[in-house]
XYZ file of C-alpha atoms in Angstrom:
385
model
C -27.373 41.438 97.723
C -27.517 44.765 95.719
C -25.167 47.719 96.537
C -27.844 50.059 97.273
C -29.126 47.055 100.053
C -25.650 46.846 101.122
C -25.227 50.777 101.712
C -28.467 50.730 103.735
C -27.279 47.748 106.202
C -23.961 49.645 106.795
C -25.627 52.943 107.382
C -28.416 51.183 109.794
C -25.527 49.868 111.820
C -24.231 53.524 112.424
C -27.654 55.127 113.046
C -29.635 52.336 114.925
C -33.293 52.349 115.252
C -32.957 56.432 115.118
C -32.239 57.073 111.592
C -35.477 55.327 110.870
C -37.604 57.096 113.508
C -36.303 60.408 111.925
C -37.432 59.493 108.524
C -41.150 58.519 109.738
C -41.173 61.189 111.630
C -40.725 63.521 108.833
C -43.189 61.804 107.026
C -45.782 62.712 109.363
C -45.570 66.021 110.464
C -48.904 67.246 109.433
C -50.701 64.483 111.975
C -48.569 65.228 114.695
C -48.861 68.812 114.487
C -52.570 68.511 114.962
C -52.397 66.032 117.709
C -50.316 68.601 119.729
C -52.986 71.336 118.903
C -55.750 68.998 120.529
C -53.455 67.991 123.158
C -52.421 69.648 126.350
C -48.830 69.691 125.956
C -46.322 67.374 128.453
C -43.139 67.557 129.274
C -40.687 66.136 126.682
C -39.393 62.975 128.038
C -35.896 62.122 126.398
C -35.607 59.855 124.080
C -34.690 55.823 125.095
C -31.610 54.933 123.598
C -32.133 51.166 121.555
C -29.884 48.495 123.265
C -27.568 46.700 120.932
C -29.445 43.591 121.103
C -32.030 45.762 118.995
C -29.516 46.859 116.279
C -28.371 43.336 115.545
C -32.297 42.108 115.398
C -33.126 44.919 113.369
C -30.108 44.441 110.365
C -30.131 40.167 110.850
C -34.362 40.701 109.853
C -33.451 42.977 107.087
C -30.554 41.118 105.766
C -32.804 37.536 105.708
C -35.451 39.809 103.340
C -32.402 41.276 100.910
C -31.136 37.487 100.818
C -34.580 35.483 100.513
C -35.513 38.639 97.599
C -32.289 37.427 96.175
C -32.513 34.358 95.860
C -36.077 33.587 94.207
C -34.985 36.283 91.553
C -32.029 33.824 90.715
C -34.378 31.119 91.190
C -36.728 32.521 88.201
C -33.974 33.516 86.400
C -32.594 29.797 86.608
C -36.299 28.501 85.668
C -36.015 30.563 82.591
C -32.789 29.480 81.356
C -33.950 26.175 81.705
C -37.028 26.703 79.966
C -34.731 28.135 77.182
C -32.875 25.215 77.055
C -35.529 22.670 77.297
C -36.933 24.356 73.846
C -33.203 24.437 72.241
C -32.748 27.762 72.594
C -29.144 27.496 74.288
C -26.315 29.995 74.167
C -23.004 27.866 73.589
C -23.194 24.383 71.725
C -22.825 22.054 75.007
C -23.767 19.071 74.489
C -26.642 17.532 77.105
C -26.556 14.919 79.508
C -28.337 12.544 77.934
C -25.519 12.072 74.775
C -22.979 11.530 77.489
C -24.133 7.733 78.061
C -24.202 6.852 74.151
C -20.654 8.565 73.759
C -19.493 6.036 76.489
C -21.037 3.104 75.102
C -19.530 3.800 71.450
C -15.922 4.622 72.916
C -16.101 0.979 75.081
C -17.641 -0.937 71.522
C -14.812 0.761 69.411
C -11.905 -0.146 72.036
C -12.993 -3.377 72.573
C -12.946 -4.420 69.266
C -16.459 -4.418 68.539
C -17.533 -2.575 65.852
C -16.833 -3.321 62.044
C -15.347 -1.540 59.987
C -18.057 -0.489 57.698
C -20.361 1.169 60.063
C -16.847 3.486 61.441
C -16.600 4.354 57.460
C -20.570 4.812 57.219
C -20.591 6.988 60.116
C -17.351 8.926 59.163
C -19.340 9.202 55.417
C -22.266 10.148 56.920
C -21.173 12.967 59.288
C -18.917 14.858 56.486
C -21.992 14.603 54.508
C -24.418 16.309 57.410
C -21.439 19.044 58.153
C -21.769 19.999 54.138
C -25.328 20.049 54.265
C -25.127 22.593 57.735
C -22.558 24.681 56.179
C -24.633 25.000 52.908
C -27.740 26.065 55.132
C -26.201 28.476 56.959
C -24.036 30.080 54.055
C -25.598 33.532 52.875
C -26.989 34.447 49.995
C -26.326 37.238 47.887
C -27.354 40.382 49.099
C -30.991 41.278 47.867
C -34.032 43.554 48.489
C -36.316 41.671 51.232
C -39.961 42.843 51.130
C -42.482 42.513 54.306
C -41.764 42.432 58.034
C -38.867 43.465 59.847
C -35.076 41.901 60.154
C -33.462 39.592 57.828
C -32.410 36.956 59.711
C -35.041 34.425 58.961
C -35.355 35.407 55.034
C -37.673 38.146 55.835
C -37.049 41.829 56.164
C -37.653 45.311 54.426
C -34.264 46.603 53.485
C -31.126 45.339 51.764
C -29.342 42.557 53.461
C -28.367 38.718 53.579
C -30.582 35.794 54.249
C -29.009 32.116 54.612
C -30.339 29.543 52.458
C -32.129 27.699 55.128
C -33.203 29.362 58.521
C -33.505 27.482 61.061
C -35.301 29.812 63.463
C -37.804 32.722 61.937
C -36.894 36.576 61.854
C -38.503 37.593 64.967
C -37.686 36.565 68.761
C -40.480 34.390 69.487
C -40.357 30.842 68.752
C -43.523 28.570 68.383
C -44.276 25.739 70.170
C -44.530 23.598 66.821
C -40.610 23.899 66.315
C -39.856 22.940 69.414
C -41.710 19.695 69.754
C -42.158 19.145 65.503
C -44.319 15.752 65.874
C -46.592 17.662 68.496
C -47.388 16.766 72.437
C -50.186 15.002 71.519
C -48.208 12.090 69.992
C -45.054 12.747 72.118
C -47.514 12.151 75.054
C -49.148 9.516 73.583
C -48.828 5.438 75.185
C -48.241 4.231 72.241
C -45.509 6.629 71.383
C -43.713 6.078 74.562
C -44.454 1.879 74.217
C -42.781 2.413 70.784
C -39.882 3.941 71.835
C -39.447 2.089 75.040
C -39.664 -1.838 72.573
C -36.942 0.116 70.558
C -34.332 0.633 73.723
C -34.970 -2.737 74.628
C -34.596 -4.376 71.105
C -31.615 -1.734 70.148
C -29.617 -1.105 73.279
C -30.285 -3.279 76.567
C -30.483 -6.452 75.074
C -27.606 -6.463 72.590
C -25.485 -5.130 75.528
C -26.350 -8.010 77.633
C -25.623 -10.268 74.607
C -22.203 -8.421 74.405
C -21.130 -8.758 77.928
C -21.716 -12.342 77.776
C -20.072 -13.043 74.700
C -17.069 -10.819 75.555
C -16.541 -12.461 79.191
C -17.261 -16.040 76.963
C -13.833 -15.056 74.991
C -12.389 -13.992 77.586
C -12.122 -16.910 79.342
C -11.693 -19.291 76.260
C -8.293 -16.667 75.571
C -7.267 -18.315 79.168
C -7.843 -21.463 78.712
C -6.066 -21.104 75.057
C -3.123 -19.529 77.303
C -2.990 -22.524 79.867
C -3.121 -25.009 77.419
C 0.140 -23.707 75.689
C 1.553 -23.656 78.767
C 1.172 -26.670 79.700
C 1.800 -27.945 76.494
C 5.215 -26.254 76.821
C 5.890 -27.441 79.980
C 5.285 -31.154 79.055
C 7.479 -30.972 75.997
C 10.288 -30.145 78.207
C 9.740 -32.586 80.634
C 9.239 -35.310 78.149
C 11.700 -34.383 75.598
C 11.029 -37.160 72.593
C 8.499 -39.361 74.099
C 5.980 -36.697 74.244
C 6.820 -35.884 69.930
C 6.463 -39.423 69.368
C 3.445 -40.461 71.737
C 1.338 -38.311 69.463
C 0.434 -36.170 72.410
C 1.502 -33.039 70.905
C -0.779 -33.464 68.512
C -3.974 -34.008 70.230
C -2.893 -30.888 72.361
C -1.998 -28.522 69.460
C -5.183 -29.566 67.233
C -6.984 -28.363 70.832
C -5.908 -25.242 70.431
C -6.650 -24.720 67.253
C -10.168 -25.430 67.922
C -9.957 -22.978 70.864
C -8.967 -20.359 68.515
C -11.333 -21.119 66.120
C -14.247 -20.828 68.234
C -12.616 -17.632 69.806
C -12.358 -16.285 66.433
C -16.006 -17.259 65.827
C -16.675 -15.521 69.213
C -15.036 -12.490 68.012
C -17.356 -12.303 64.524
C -20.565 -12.627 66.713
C -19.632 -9.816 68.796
C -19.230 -7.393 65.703
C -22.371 -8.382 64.577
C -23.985 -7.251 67.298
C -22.007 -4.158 68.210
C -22.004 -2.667 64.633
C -25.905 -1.759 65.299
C -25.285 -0.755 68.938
C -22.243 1.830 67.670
C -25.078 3.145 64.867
C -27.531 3.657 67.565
C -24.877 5.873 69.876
C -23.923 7.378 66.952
C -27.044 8.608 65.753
C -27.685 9.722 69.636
C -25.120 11.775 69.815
C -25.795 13.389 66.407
C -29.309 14.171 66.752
C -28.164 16.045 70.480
C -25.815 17.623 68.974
C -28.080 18.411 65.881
C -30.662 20.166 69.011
C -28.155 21.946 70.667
C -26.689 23.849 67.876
C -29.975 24.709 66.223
C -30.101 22.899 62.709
C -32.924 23.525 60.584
C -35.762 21.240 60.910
C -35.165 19.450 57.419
C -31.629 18.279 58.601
C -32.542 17.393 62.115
C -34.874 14.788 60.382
C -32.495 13.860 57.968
C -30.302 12.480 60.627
C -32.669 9.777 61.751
C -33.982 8.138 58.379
C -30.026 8.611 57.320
C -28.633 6.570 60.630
C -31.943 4.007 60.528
C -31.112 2.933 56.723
C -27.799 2.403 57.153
C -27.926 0.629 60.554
C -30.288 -1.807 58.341
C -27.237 -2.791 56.082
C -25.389 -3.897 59.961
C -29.013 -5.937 60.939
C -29.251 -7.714 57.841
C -26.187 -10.001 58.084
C -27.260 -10.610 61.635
C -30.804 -11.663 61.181
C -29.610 -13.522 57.827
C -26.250 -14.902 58.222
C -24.640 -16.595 55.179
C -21.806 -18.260 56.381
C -22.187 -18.408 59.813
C -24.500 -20.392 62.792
C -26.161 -18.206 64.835
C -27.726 -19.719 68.264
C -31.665 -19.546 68.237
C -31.713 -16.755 70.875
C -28.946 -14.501 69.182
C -31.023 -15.327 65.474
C -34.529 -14.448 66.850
C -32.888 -11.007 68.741
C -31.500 -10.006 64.766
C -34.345 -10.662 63.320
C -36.831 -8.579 65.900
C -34.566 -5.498 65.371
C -34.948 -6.212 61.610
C -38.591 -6.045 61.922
C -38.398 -3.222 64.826
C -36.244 -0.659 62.302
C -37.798 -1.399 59.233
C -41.236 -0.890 60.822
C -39.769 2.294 62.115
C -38.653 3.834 59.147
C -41.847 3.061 56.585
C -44.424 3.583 59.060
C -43.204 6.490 61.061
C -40.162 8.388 60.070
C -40.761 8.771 56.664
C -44.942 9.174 56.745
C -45.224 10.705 59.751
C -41.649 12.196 61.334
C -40.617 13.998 57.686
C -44.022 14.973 56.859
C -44.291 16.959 60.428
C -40.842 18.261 60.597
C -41.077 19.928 56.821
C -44.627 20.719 58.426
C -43.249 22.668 61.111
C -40.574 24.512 59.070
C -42.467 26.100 56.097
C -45.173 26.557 58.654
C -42.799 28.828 61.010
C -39.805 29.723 59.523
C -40.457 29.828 56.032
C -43.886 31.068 55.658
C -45.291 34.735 56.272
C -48.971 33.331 56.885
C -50.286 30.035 56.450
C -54.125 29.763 56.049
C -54.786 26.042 56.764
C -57.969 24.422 54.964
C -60.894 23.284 57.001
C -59.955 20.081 58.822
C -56.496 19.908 57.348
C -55.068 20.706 61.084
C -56.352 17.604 62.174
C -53.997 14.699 60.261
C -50.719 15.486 59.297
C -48.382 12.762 58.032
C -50.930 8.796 58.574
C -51.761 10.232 62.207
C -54.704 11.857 63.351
């Protein structure tokens, strides 16, 4: 509640009901005066004093309208702030809910021993490439003389100052709608959008993690039985001392083992082929959040995408074409979809349709002063009408 509110409760609480019957009637002196004209005049009757009862009605009604005034004007201001950061437009680099769940995933893949060793390298390569590429965009130029419109921040202004080699938001406050949703609402809207996306969590997150969690509780338990057969083994060898060397028993049980740990080894190699392209696909989650959140230019934001779907190709292709190894039919076919799935995905949308928007959207509203757009040109950008 404001100070000003506050003042007014405390000095209602003093004054009762007559404080306020002072002020209206100063307010209306001019009507009463002519009533009393008209009027034969009466005795004055004192005035009745307001019970306590009164009071307390009087402040608890105007302290509910102070608190309910209060409270939608933090509710608006919480609606904008929202709105703010629904568009990207967020104060401190935090990153959203939403990249929690793919950091979780990736930390359980790397811990358990899931993820080769080539996709931590490609996405250690790949990050200290992005950071160089941000740092280079937001590094200033040299100072020079900028000519037409006002403020320098988005490589625009009238007097003498620095501009950054790629903006990422334009010189003035507002920010269009087309760099906050680059592909447009009419395709992020779209059912066949949404179908697309919702084939590419199955194919690149829900299955393979059911395919993990079987094939890690499948080692698992071959690890005990490897475990209970040494101990056994142990425990006969003592209790049968030479006849068990000689009966060619320890034989037969050690060349079990073996074949336990082969096949728990061969467990083990399935598991990284599937979790190399599940780490790629948290990976790239988190960067592209992280990529919205700290406001990268358009150009880079894309980047990120065609860079993590090429190289989580190179992770897909010994899966769906194994040299060495035999795949069961199931695990095989589930490769070989994602194959298809990613490679459709970055020749027939990414790179026709995602880059061709994005770099759309940024010369459009950052770069650009004014765009004049050709008759019809509006209506296909990218193979998408």
């Amino acid at each position: 509640i404001p100070r000003a509110a506050m003042d007014l409760l405390e000095k209602s609480s003093v004054s009762g009901v007559d404080g306020f019957a002072a002020i209206d009637s100063s307010n209306a002196t001019t009507t009463t005066t002519t009533i009393e004209q008209r009027q034969p005049k009466q005795p004055s009757k004192p005035p009745k004093k307001t019970s306590g009862r009164k009071r307390r009605a009087i402040r608890q009604t105007l302290s509910r309208i102070l608190q309910s005034a209060a409270l939608s004007q933090r509710k608006s201001t919480s609606a904008s702030s929202s709105s703010s950061d629904a568009i990207g437009i967020q104060k401190s680099p935090v990153p959203s809910a939403m990249a929690k769940s793919p950091f979780a995933i990736a930390s359980f893949l790397l811990l358990g021993n899931c993820v080769p060793f080539r996709c931590v390298g490609g996405v250690w390569g790949l990050t200290v490439y992005l950071l160089g590429l941000t740092s280079w965009c937001a590094a200033p130029k040299t100072s020079v003389l900028l000519t037409g419109g006002s403020g320098s921040s988005g490589g625009m202004g009238g007097t003498n100052g620095e501009i950054v080699y790629m903006p990422s938001l334009p010189s003035k406050g507002h920010v269009p709608n087309l760099i906050v949703n680059p592909l447009g609402s009419t395709l992020t809207n779209s059912r066949i959008y949404r179908t697309w996306l919702r084939i590419g969590a199955l194919l690149g997150i829900l299955a393979p993690i059911i395919v993990l969690t079987g094939l890690t509780l499948h080692q698992f338990s071959i690890e005990g039985r490897i475990l209970e057969n040494i101990r056994f083994m142990k425990w006969l060898g003592e209790r049968c001392g030479d006849y068990f060397v000689g009966s060619g028993l320890g034989e037969a049980g050690l060349s079990v083992i073996l074949g336990e740990m082969v096949y728990d080894k061969y467990i083990g190699v399935l598991r990284k082929l599937v979790g190399g392209h599940v780490f790629l696909l948290c990976c790239q989650a988190m960067t592209e959040a992280l990529a919205r959140t700290a406001l990268l230019p358009l150009p880079i934001r894309i980047l990120i995408p065609v860079s993590y779907n090429t190289l989580r190709l190179t992770s897909i292709h010994p899966w769906a074409f194994p040299a060495t190894l035999t795949l069961p039919k199931s695990l095989w076919m589930l490769g070989l979809a994602n194959l298809l799935y990613w490679y459709a995905n970055l020749l027939f949308f990414l790179i026709p349709v995602g880059v061709v928007r994005y770099l759309r959207a940024h010369f459009f509203c950052v770069e650009a002063v004014e765009v004049t757009v050709r008759n019809g040109g509006e209506s296909s950008i990218g193979l998408l009408s």
